[in-house]
XYZ file of C-alpha atoms in Angstrom:
729
model
C 35.883 67.041 -83.741
C 39.835 67.489 -83.914
C 41.939 67.795 -80.701
C 42.258 71.615 -81.541
C 38.446 71.879 -81.329
C 38.736 70.369 -77.959
C 41.170 72.510 -76.893
C 39.207 75.561 -78.066
C 36.130 73.838 -76.042
C 38.796 73.661 -73.078
C 38.827 77.249 -73.438
C 35.137 77.496 -72.704
C 36.027 77.333 -69.266
C 38.727 80.055 -69.390
C 36.006 82.295 -70.784
C 33.049 81.549 -68.993
C 32.478 78.208 -66.980
C 36.015 77.202 -65.952
C 35.730 76.726 -61.981
C 38.093 79.817 -61.333
C 35.818 82.238 -63.035
C 32.549 80.569 -61.812
C 31.943 83.084 -59.009
C 28.805 85.181 -58.583
C 29.219 88.163 -60.997
C 27.876 91.437 -61.972
C 24.388 91.039 -64.015
C 24.146 92.539 -67.131
C 20.300 93.489 -67.153
C 17.169 92.846 -65.483
C 16.039 90.634 -68.810
C 17.609 87.276 -70.247
C 20.209 87.967 -73.029
C 18.479 86.583 -75.908
C 21.556 85.553 -77.959
C 22.812 83.487 -74.546
C 19.071 81.864 -74.718
C 19.649 80.855 -78.456
C 22.800 79.058 -77.945
C 21.573 77.594 -74.616
C 18.822 76.253 -76.786
C 21.148 74.847 -79.198
C 23.099 73.294 -76.390
C 20.167 71.588 -75.161
C 19.079 70.295 -78.650
C 22.791 68.877 -79.731
C 22.412 65.475 -80.880
C 26.168 64.655 -80.667
C 29.122 65.516 -78.589
C 30.460 67.387 -81.822
C 26.974 69.638 -81.468
C 27.743 70.051 -77.828
C 31.196 70.986 -78.121
C 30.129 73.337 -80.746
C 27.347 74.945 -78.570
C 29.662 75.059 -75.640
C 31.921 77.182 -77.901
C 29.151 79.650 -78.862
C 28.179 79.950 -75.384
C 31.572 80.991 -74.528
C 31.189 83.726 -77.136
C 27.905 84.962 -75.931
C 29.126 85.185 -72.265
C 32.055 87.533 -71.318
C 34.738 86.027 -68.847
C 33.635 86.625 -65.199
C 29.750 87.562 -66.244
C 28.293 84.440 -65.251
C 25.826 84.577 -62.372
C 24.073 82.132 -60.354
C 21.194 81.835 -62.606
C 22.901 81.844 -65.616
C 25.165 78.784 -64.121
C 21.690 76.938 -63.600
C 20.577 77.392 -66.879
C 23.638 76.159 -68.285
C 23.632 73.166 -65.767
C 20.121 72.345 -66.990
C 21.095 72.641 -70.850
C 24.304 70.339 -70.222
C 23.357 68.018 -67.290
C 25.814 65.506 -65.809
C 25.604 63.022 -68.654
C 28.200 65.026 -70.916
C 30.581 65.762 -67.963
C 30.233 61.894 -66.824
C 31.196 60.731 -70.236
C 34.221 63.427 -70.595
C 35.439 62.127 -66.926
C 35.305 58.246 -67.898
C 36.136 58.278 -71.285
C 39.412 56.330 -72.082
C 39.861 57.005 -75.601
C 40.886 60.690 -76.635
C 40.889 61.613 -80.395
C 44.001 61.217 -82.221
C 46.837 63.633 -81.091
C 45.077 65.119 -77.969
C 46.029 64.311 -74.536
C 43.718 61.840 -72.650
C 43.580 64.375 -69.653
C 41.964 67.228 -71.904
C 38.477 65.469 -71.753
C 38.626 64.825 -68.114
C 39.838 68.686 -67.611
C 36.854 69.848 -69.253
C 34.420 67.297 -67.461
C 35.999 68.676 -64.027
C 35.557 72.229 -65.205
C 31.897 71.389 -65.866
C 31.572 69.992 -62.581
C 33.261 72.561 -60.759
C 31.366 75.183 -62.339
C 28.048 73.415 -61.510
C 29.372 72.635 -57.631
C 29.342 76.428 -56.811
C 25.827 76.244 -56.637
C 25.570 75.003 -52.860
C 22.599 72.914 -54.215
C 24.511 70.954 -57.262
C 27.408 70.426 -54.745
C 25.338 67.857 -52.837
C 23.586 66.267 -55.985
C 24.512 62.431 -55.884
C 25.711 62.933 -59.343
C 28.477 64.986 -57.772
C 28.833 63.078 -54.481
C 29.627 59.799 -56.472
C 32.366 61.399 -58.667
C 34.436 61.871 -55.622
C 36.583 58.613 -56.039
C 37.538 59.668 -59.098
C 38.093 63.433 -58.679
C 40.278 62.208 -55.721
C 42.484 60.130 -58.125
C 43.288 63.287 -60.155
C 45.089 64.678 -57.230
C 47.785 61.944 -57.532
C 47.850 61.276 -61.134
C 51.115 61.626 -62.525
C 51.822 63.915 -65.544
C 53.730 66.862 -66.646
C 53.966 69.486 -63.795
C 53.924 72.177 -66.342
C 51.246 71.090 -68.458
C 48.483 73.909 -68.183
C 45.472 71.817 -68.838
C 46.596 69.426 -66.087
C 47.253 72.329 -63.704
C 43.527 73.932 -64.471
C 42.225 70.146 -63.768
C 43.943 69.897 -60.486
C 42.891 73.607 -59.670
C 39.040 72.433 -60.433
C 39.364 69.415 -58.676
C 40.195 71.071 -55.493
C 37.478 73.635 -56.149
C 35.020 70.699 -56.494
C 35.927 69.055 -53.303
C 36.194 72.154 -51.376
C 32.710 73.309 -52.584
C 31.448 69.380 -51.332
C 33.285 69.844 -48.156
C 31.344 73.176 -47.398
C 27.962 71.391 -47.213
C 26.734 70.120 -43.904
C 27.407 66.136 -44.750
C 30.100 66.746 -47.359
C 33.069 66.016 -45.074
C 31.507 62.569 -44.229
C 31.129 61.941 -47.957
C 34.816 62.815 -49.043
C 35.910 60.757 -46.210
C 34.172 57.765 -47.524
C 35.572 58.483 -50.840
C 38.977 58.315 -50.026
C 39.675 61.842 -50.389
C 41.895 61.973 -47.015
C 44.296 59.605 -48.284
C 44.546 61.308 -51.827
C 44.889 64.786 -50.099
C 47.750 63.438 -47.756
C 49.468 61.710 -50.908
C 49.150 64.721 -53.016
C 50.659 67.086 -50.232
C 53.715 64.701 -49.401
C 54.274 64.555 -53.206
C 54.458 68.397 -52.973
C 53.427 68.536 -56.596
C 51.183 71.406 -58.049
C 48.529 72.358 -55.981
C 49.953 70.752 -52.646
C 49.256 73.584 -50.567
C 45.334 73.335 -51.405
C 45.476 69.641 -50.134
C 46.922 70.941 -46.678
C 44.119 73.785 -46.512
C 41.463 71.166 -47.611
C 42.953 68.446 -44.909
C 42.959 71.086 -42.223
C 39.170 71.909 -42.911
C 38.241 68.018 -42.870
C 40.382 67.387 -39.902
C 38.446 70.374 -38.088
C 34.962 68.930 -39.283
C 35.254 65.349 -38.615
C 38.584 64.602 -36.997
C 37.606 61.140 -35.425
C 36.048 59.754 -38.933
C 39.351 60.913 -40.908
C 41.810 59.255 -38.522
C 39.423 56.173 -38.857
C 39.775 56.084 -42.544
C 43.283 57.097 -43.175
C 45.257 56.950 -40.152
C 48.486 55.779 -42.014
C 48.602 58.322 -44.548
C 47.540 61.139 -41.802
C 50.709 59.969 -39.947
C 53.024 60.330 -42.653
C 51.877 64.050 -43.005
C 52.282 64.506 -39.323
C 55.894 63.052 -39.425
C 56.470 65.531 -42.721
C 55.153 68.380 -40.723
C 56.886 67.566 -37.498
C 60.052 67.287 -39.502
C 59.534 70.634 -41.313
C 58.701 72.548 -37.795
C 62.003 70.979 -36.399
C 64.330 72.316 -39.209
C 62.183 75.460 -39.598
C 64.373 78.548 -39.193
C 61.728 81.263 -40.419
C 58.175 82.662 -39.826
C 56.746 79.078 -41.077
C 57.324 77.479 -37.900
C 54.885 79.695 -36.157
C 52.265 78.635 -39.063
C 53.406 75.315 -38.288
C 52.622 75.483 -34.688
C 48.732 76.356 -35.586
C 48.299 73.676 -37.883
C 50.075 70.869 -36.239
C 47.628 70.560 -33.130
C 45.092 69.317 -35.592
C 47.277 66.721 -36.929
C 48.050 64.883 -33.584
C 46.152 61.889 -33.690
C 43.594 60.218 -31.404
C 46.015 57.259 -30.853
C 49.770 57.213 -29.828
C 51.702 60.047 -31.045
C 54.938 58.471 -33.056
C 58.346 58.922 -31.251
C 60.096 60.524 -33.645
C 57.335 63.063 -34.153
C 57.554 63.988 -30.312
C 61.314 64.434 -30.354
C 60.888 66.906 -33.715
C 58.010 68.788 -32.001
C 59.545 69.080 -28.512
C 62.782 70.246 -30.071
C 60.805 72.749 -32.566
C 59.044 74.207 -29.175
C 62.294 74.464 -27.416
C 63.905 76.540 -29.671
C 60.559 78.481 -30.273
C 59.847 79.177 -26.324
C 63.678 79.520 -25.598
C 63.587 82.725 -27.513
C 62.097 86.274 -27.047
C 59.070 86.206 -28.607
C 55.778 88.424 -29.131
C 52.377 87.041 -27.857
C 51.209 86.230 -31.429
C 54.315 83.978 -32.043
C 54.390 82.361 -28.450
C 50.858 81.915 -27.860
C 50.227 78.998 -30.730
C 53.421 77.587 -29.512
C 52.026 77.246 -25.749
C 48.859 75.609 -27.233
C 50.637 73.079 -29.359
C 52.518 72.152 -26.006
C 49.037 71.876 -24.182
C 47.912 69.613 -26.811
C 50.896 67.365 -26.410
C 50.785 67.563 -22.719
C 47.066 66.373 -22.624
C 47.883 63.596 -24.993
C 51.011 62.409 -23.609
C 51.544 63.713 -20.059
C 55.350 64.466 -19.800
C 56.392 61.563 -22.014
C 57.270 63.892 -25.059
C 59.733 65.552 -22.772
C 63.174 64.016 -22.703
C 64.782 62.996 -19.728
C 67.715 64.951 -18.066
C 68.919 68.239 -17.653
C 67.493 69.364 -21.000
C 64.434 68.399 -20.565
C 63.801 69.150 -16.997
C 64.670 72.964 -17.902
C 62.505 72.681 -20.816
C 59.406 71.753 -18.555
C 60.256 74.134 -16.006
C 60.345 76.911 -18.900
C 56.858 75.652 -20.114
C 55.410 75.941 -16.768
C 56.902 79.059 -15.867
C 55.503 80.907 -19.141
C 51.978 79.486 -18.766
C 51.875 80.737 -15.076
C 53.526 84.233 -16.388
C 50.503 84.245 -19.055
C 47.947 83.619 -16.473
C 49.023 86.113 -14.080
C 49.117 88.986 -16.862
C 45.731 87.661 -18.024
C 43.967 87.306 -14.878
C 45.365 90.077 -12.305
C 45.218 92.910 -14.604
C 41.615 94.291 -14.410
C 39.846 95.344 -17.479
C 42.304 93.352 -19.597
C 40.595 91.070 -22.379
C 41.536 87.601 -21.545
C 42.366 85.358 -24.345
C 40.458 82.513 -22.942
C 42.028 80.081 -25.522
C 45.484 80.840 -24.855
C 44.897 80.869 -20.789
C 43.227 77.654 -20.887
C 46.164 75.822 -22.578
C 48.484 77.281 -20.171
C 46.148 75.788 -17.568
C 46.937 72.488 -19.003
C 50.949 73.261 -18.756
C 50.080 74.385 -15.134
C 48.585 70.699 -14.586
C 51.227 69.100 -16.176
C 53.436 71.149 -13.615
C 51.411 69.781 -10.760
C 51.705 66.367 -11.478
C 55.453 66.556 -11.972
C 55.822 68.461 -8.832
C 54.009 65.770 -6.886
C 55.571 62.743 -8.610
C 57.984 61.015 -6.225
C 59.652 58.581 -8.774
C 60.951 59.115 -12.213
C 60.206 63.045 -11.988
C 61.681 65.070 -14.728
C 62.311 67.790 -11.936
C 64.994 67.957 -9.275
C 63.737 69.067 -6.073
C 64.972 72.575 -5.949
C 63.079 72.928 -9.421
C 59.947 71.469 -7.855
C 60.098 74.255 -5.041
C 60.684 76.983 -7.180
C 57.728 76.052 -9.570
C 55.415 75.620 -6.479
C 56.030 79.055 -5.560
C 55.576 80.330 -9.300
C 52.241 78.160 -9.564
C 50.953 79.439 -6.388
C 51.194 82.835 -7.497
C 49.187 81.813 -10.738
C 46.793 80.372 -8.703
C 46.280 83.124 -6.652
C 45.264 84.952 -9.936
C 42.698 82.333 -10.933
C 41.121 82.526 -7.272
C 41.071 86.556 -7.671
C 39.495 85.894 -11.079
C 37.099 83.701 -9.661
C 35.764 85.913 -7.129
C 34.863 88.406 -9.830
C 32.671 86.234 -11.489
C 28.794 86.826 -11.335
C 26.099 84.542 -11.742
C 25.617 85.575 -15.310
C 28.933 84.277 -16.051
C 28.923 81.071 -14.558
C 27.979 79.127 -17.286
C 30.764 80.379 -19.389
C 33.657 77.357 -20.167
C 36.588 79.595 -19.374
C 34.881 79.945 -15.766
C 34.588 75.860 -15.951
C 38.401 75.581 -17.089
C 39.450 78.132 -14.124
C 37.408 75.883 -11.552
C 39.375 72.823 -13.182
C 42.844 74.287 -12.623
C 42.086 75.445 -9.184
C 40.815 71.885 -8.291
C 43.702 70.303 -9.595
C 45.892 72.358 -7.371
C 43.880 71.839 -4.339
C 43.720 68.158 -4.894
C 47.650 68.372 -3.998
C 47.785 71.575 -2.020
C 45.521 73.194 0.522
C 48.099 74.698 3.085
C 48.786 77.704 0.996
C 46.601 80.416 0.002
C 44.275 78.831 2.787
C 42.468 82.229 3.553
C 41.616 82.860 -0.216
C 40.659 79.400 -0.737
C 38.160 79.731 2.148
C 36.669 82.995 1.172
C 36.161 81.225 -2.455
C 34.516 78.280 -0.854
C 30.900 79.348 -1.031
C 31.083 80.599 -4.615
C 32.508 77.063 -5.470
C 29.645 74.983 -3.629
C 27.438 77.344 -5.328
C 28.831 76.762 -8.560
C 29.098 73.058 -8.335
C 25.358 73.011 -7.351
C 24.116 75.145 -10.275
C 26.137 72.706 -12.613
C 24.848 69.754 -10.623
C 21.393 70.543 -11.223
C 21.929 71.286 -15.048
C 24.013 68.312 -15.686
C 23.199 68.595 -19.606
C 24.853 71.996 -19.622
C 27.993 71.096 -17.554
C 28.500 68.271 -20.056
C 28.383 70.847 -22.659
C 30.691 73.102 -20.928
C 33.302 70.248 -20.437
C 33.473 69.967 -24.621
C 33.474 73.441 -24.784
C 36.314 73.808 -22.560
C 38.026 70.906 -24.222
C 37.520 73.044 -27.619
C 39.040 76.137 -26.235
C 42.661 74.765 -26.440
C 42.690 70.849 -26.539
C 41.100 68.576 -28.916
C 38.223 66.520 -27.418
C 39.462 63.226 -29.232
C 43.385 63.942 -28.175
C 44.363 60.871 -25.846
C 44.727 61.570 -22.284
C 42.774 62.352 -19.107
C 39.079 63.165 -19.620
C 37.493 66.209 -19.122
C 34.940 65.419 -16.499
C 31.552 66.776 -17.409
C 30.681 68.349 -13.861
C 32.362 70.639 -11.756
C 31.784 68.700 -8.396
C 33.992 65.921 -9.748
C 36.749 68.512 -10.220
C 36.451 69.626 -6.759
C 36.114 66.320 -4.756
C 39.862 65.646 -4.300
C 40.320 68.994 -2.555
C 37.088 69.060 -0.850
C 38.100 65.696 0.664
C 41.271 67.436 2.056
C 39.453 70.569 3.514
C 36.866 68.317 5.473
C 39.670 67.384 7.426
C 40.430 71.072 8.923
C 37.911 72.676 11.147
C 37.659 76.171 9.221
C 36.929 74.915 5.559
C 34.987 72.130 7.001
C 32.527 74.561 8.949
C 32.584 76.654 5.875
C 31.263 73.404 3.741
C 28.918 72.520 6.005
C 27.496 75.794 6.325
C 26.931 76.248 2.402
C 25.005 72.941 2.198
C 28.166 70.959 0.710
C 27.259 67.733 2.543
C 23.673 67.451 1.297
C 24.898 68.244 -2.279
C 27.840 65.485 -2.140
C 24.890 62.743 -0.875
C 22.660 63.613 -3.680
C 25.882 63.569 -6.102
C 26.953 60.355 -4.729
C 23.236 58.651 -5.172
C 23.176 60.144 -8.809
C 26.649 58.927 -9.843
C 25.693 55.204 -7.904
C 22.821 54.918 -10.242
C 25.273 54.873 -13.152
C 26.817 51.552 -11.513
C 23.699 50.164 -10.608
C 22.140 46.962 -12.265
C 20.737 48.036 -15.723
C 23.660 49.906 -16.804
C 26.642 48.966 -18.689
C 29.315 49.681 -16.228
C 32.094 48.682 -19.009
C 31.574 51.802 -20.520
C 31.744 54.119 -17.709
C 35.002 56.072 -17.381
C 37.017 55.125 -14.587
C 36.454 58.642 -12.968
C 33.043 57.756 -12.073
C 34.343 55.127 -9.937
C 37.134 57.114 -8.470
C 34.602 59.922 -7.719
C 32.410 57.590 -5.847
C 35.604 56.489 -3.630
C 36.486 60.220 -2.942
C 32.928 61.069 -1.796
C 33.275 58.150 0.524
C 36.542 59.595 1.847
C 35.040 62.647 2.154
C 31.796 61.188 4.204
C 34.350 59.065 6.319
C 35.961 62.324 7.290
C 32.693 63.868 8.206
C 31.794 60.677 10.293
C 34.981 61.096 12.578
C 34.937 65.068 12.819
C 31.281 66.126 12.488
C 29.251 62.869 13.902
C 26.449 65.312 14.849
C 25.772 66.184 11.376
C 25.574 62.558 10.189
C 22.745 61.989 13.153
C 20.893 65.114 12.222
C 20.591 65.570 8.439
C 17.930 63.122 6.863
C 20.541 63.245 3.528
C 22.843 60.754 5.495
C 19.851 58.210 6.356
C 19.057 58.232 2.366
C 22.915 57.399 1.886
C 22.893 54.668 4.429
C 19.868 53.129 2.774
C 21.567 53.186 -0.649
C 24.880 51.863 0.942
C 23.007 48.928 2.912
C 20.986 47.856 -0.440
C 23.871 48.087 -2.545
C 27.013 46.484 -1.002
C 25.680 42.978 -1.140
C 25.932 42.768 -5.139
C 28.968 45.152 -5.021
C 31.236 42.291 -3.082
C 30.540 39.925 -5.778
C 31.769 42.067 -8.807
C 34.997 41.444 -10.180
C 37.519 44.308 -9.919
C 35.526 46.578 -7.944
C 36.908 45.553 -4.426
C 38.424 48.905 -3.283
C 35.000 50.647 -3.959
C 33.350 47.904 -2.087
C 35.695 48.540 0.642
C 34.814 52.243 0.827
C 31.244 51.505 0.847
C 31.347 48.774 3.245
C 33.531 50.834 5.839
C 31.580 53.907 5.395
C 28.283 51.903 6.102
C 29.750 50.551 9.180
C 30.946 53.838 10.698
C 27.580 55.506 9.891
C 25.834 52.364 11.248
C 27.538 52.927 14.803
C 26.226 56.535 14.497
C 22.739 55.620 13.207
C 22.201 52.522 15.328
C 19.185 53.505 16.994
C 17.633 54.024 13.226
C 14.531 51.571 12.491
C 16.190 50.564 9.091
C 19.059 48.833 11.207
C 16.980 46.945 13.408
C 17.298 43.659 11.806
C 15.834 44.397 8.442
C 16.490 42.477 5.539
C 18.630 45.615 3.995
C 20.688 45.546 7.609
C 21.388 41.782 7.464
C 22.390 41.906 4.095
C 24.682 44.543 4.348
C 26.286 43.369 7.282
C 26.745 39.619 5.867
C 28.391 41.551 3.100
C 30.628 43.522 5.012
C 31.697 40.407 7.017
C 32.629 38.695 3.441
C 34.771 41.645 2.491
C 36.657 41.746 6.063
C 36.827 37.811 6.464
C 38.393 37.163 3.055
C 41.381 39.295 3.093
C 43.637 36.793 4.241
C 44.158 32.810 3.915
C 46.868 30.517 5.209
C 49.547 29.908 2.594
C 52.000 27.140 2.879
C 55.725 27.763 2.660
C 58.440 25.611 1.266
C 60.181 23.518 3.913
C 58.269 24.457 6.484
C 55.295 22.326 8.183
C 53.382 25.307 9.292
C 51.643 27.829 7.139
C 51.948 31.308 7.126
C 49.199 34.020 7.015
C 48.999 35.849 3.705
C 46.772 38.121 1.793
C 44.156 36.752 -0.660
C 45.063 37.200 -4.228
C 42.277 39.563 -4.737
C 43.542 41.517 -1.829
C 47.287 41.431 -2.542
C 47.654 43.523 -5.524
C 45.530 46.639 -4.087
C 46.303 46.449 -0.254
C 48.593 49.111 -0.071
C 45.211 51.308 -1.032
C 42.982 48.821 1.001
C 44.287 47.972 4.488
C 43.439 51.253 6.170
C 39.961 50.722 5.115
C 40.192 47.336 6.304
C 41.366 48.196 9.435
C 39.158 50.886 10.005
C 36.415 48.502 8.996
C 36.950 45.857 11.506
C 37.139 48.521 14.254
C 33.675 50.065 13.158
C 32.294 46.496 12.951
C 33.553 46.007 16.470
C 31.763 49.098 17.465
C 28.656 47.842 16.044
C 28.186 44.410 17.877
C 26.884 45.962 21.294
C 24.701 48.448 19.715
C 22.800 46.231 17.400
C 21.927 43.053 19.404
C 21.162 41.231 16.451
C 24.372 41.221 14.908
C 26.264 38.789 17.137
C 23.803 35.844 16.141
C 24.008 36.966 12.503
C 27.741 36.753 12.636
C 27.665 33.436 14.459
C 25.496 31.906 11.634
C 28.149 33.343 8.821
C 30.722 31.402 11.017
C 33.052 34.180 10.770
C 34.179 33.901 14.202
C 34.673 29.910 14.109
C 36.234 30.278 10.676
C 38.743 32.943 11.974
C 39.786 30.990 15.030
C 40.229 28.090 12.393
C 42.431 30.431 10.367
C 44.559 31.616 13.407
C 44.758 27.990 14.413
C 46.464 26.731 11.208
C 49.255 29.152 10.667
C 52.323 30.560 12.473
C 51.842 33.069 15.047
C 54.924 34.868 14.292
C 53.293 35.450 10.817
C 50.679 37.367 11.911
C 51.530 40.883 12.568
C 50.466 42.513 15.916
C 48.167 45.084 14.393
C 46.384 41.944 12.801
C 46.035 40.185 16.193
C 44.780 43.427 17.725
C 42.121 43.514 14.893
C 41.191 39.976 15.297
C 41.191 40.164 18.961
C 38.631 43.041 18.912
C 35.906 41.474 16.816
C 36.127 38.301 18.661
C 35.862 39.996 22.024
C 32.804 42.104 21.136
C 31.004 38.651 19.693
C 31.938 36.769 22.701
C 30.546 39.618 25.238
C 27.599 40.157 23.065
C 26.183 36.593 22.748
C 26.485 33.184 24.916
C 26.337 31.054 21.902
C 29.226 32.797 20.227
C 31.283 31.938 23.330
C 30.164 28.470 23.237
C 31.119 28.257 19.689
C 34.414 29.760 20.211
C 35.426 27.417 22.960
C 34.442 24.534 20.415
C 36.866 25.884 18.109
C 39.827 25.893 20.494
C 39.338 29.703 20.925
C 40.924 29.610 24.558
C 44.037 27.808 23.461
C 44.405 29.932 20.428
C 43.998 33.265 22.754
C 46.646 31.927 24.656
C 49.015 31.351 21.645
C 48.299 34.856 20.354
C 48.500 36.702 23.683
C 45.132 38.124 23.259
C 44.582 38.279 27.132
C 40.936 40.182 26.812
C 39.741 37.023 24.645
C 41.415 34.643 26.761
C 39.380 36.027 29.810
C 36.508 36.330 28.020
C 35.801 32.920 27.031
C 37.129 31.573 30.516
C 33.853 33.341 31.843
C 30.564 31.115 31.846
């Protein structure tokens, strides 16, 4: 067959099976076209390529352009099959005088026609052509060649058809299509806009897999888009605002991209805009804030002004959306504004290296207070039927972020909302799976779940814990929380979360937020122990909590990297033991003895004697494990020492147990080996408190202390109470 015949065969696609004309058409009649059927029969019976080409030409004559419906397409496929297109795609020898891509173009045209059938688009013979098709996107050639352009169009139609199937994106990614699309877009050759559109679809369907397979190429596209965004002066910058969030990587965003994105956003948001222009910019800024915090905003005057503008615009948008009754809320935009408000809260509370100056902080806090007031107003209107909506979850999240830092303002409004917050947290706690799904839905409103940054907690209670920790210190809010059953809910929540950290669970895969949540729960319970001791004694949930603390601490104090949590558990347990000292569980049971032994271990290992150069006498110093976190630990340690001291006279078995642990002897030995000048007065007071109570409670303790030069040590440190106690028989 001549090259002219091949060209004519190529025109078959133009007349009937070229991908661009393979859409569903008007059926001519109820019956089949007899002429077409005869030619299809000839196509099926063709013995060689020449006969197949001839038959395809006859089919073209029998079927007008655009008249192929799904059934006719299927009959053509039944006649042609995959063998012939496969040969066309892979042949390396074209007839004399015929460009080699003409055969491939016809093969792609046939595949594109078949892919119009969703069932054929998932056929293995189509899927295994993905690597070949992907190479056509970046093949070099005459950009004005009509056959080449047609082949590129048909290639995109094949790949788009596969992408539209349930498992199609995964096959395309595995076949190298993402890299090919990136290169095709960056080359800005024919069809590069189709490459970008298909990339957007793949990233939306399988973002994580795309980045895993083609990160360097996707970053190159991001660099190009960011640069275009920074330079754009026309309406394309608003279109780029909508595209760019999809191209932010799950890893670190390149610095040059951040600079271009910030510069482009500053120019957009600094102008007077309509909502359709402003909203995509706010959503892009929210993605960057979630991924990078404030690191993408430059330091100095320009950066502080930009951040203030971002937060200001976000607050205005929130107020406009939530204060006006009956207004349809654009939930994705408002959720993005919440993320920007969180950034504002973080910067306003940052003491060091904040982008904002003090006057700017004061102004922004005032503006955010008004926006939070609008959020509270919105939540007050939420009925039971809306409690499981993701936007309500997002609204509770931003309120929780505000309350974590500020509870003095809007106190009346917050107190009025507390019953709703307790009920809401309880509802989602009891339906934990739906709560996790809500968290994912909230992330999808405006923030990609794969973008780096702080994870969105999967339960409402964890969002509210820091704020409740502050509120339980105040009489009014604490009474409301107790009345609404918050302590019981918190106990159940603590016990559930604790199970995640227990033996049998892989704690290495747990997010840090689980341990932080447990610590915050402990702080709330500590507040209740101090301010509402009667509640601890009468509510049965605290008995269960005490049992868990006792059984858990022995293993916890042995685990590396969990000292701060152990400190919280030990201190809380010691304080609760004073209030529950008459409980049978604390009367020398194995669990209670194990708990107090672990508590002694925590308290006794905090300090060591350390030699100093040029001095014969050592000094009292922090243990290596305690030294790095002492700023967070010391208040708990002193409170734990005080609580242990209070437990000694209430639990007769405790002093002998302490003596068997050799803590009093080793403590006196430590004090005797260091310079008294190196021991701070508050440390002396804490040590004396424990030693005095142990000496008073048990004669054997007194004798052991005397044998350890207790009286002499007490004299050196001016521990008058201990010296007097040891001088008595």
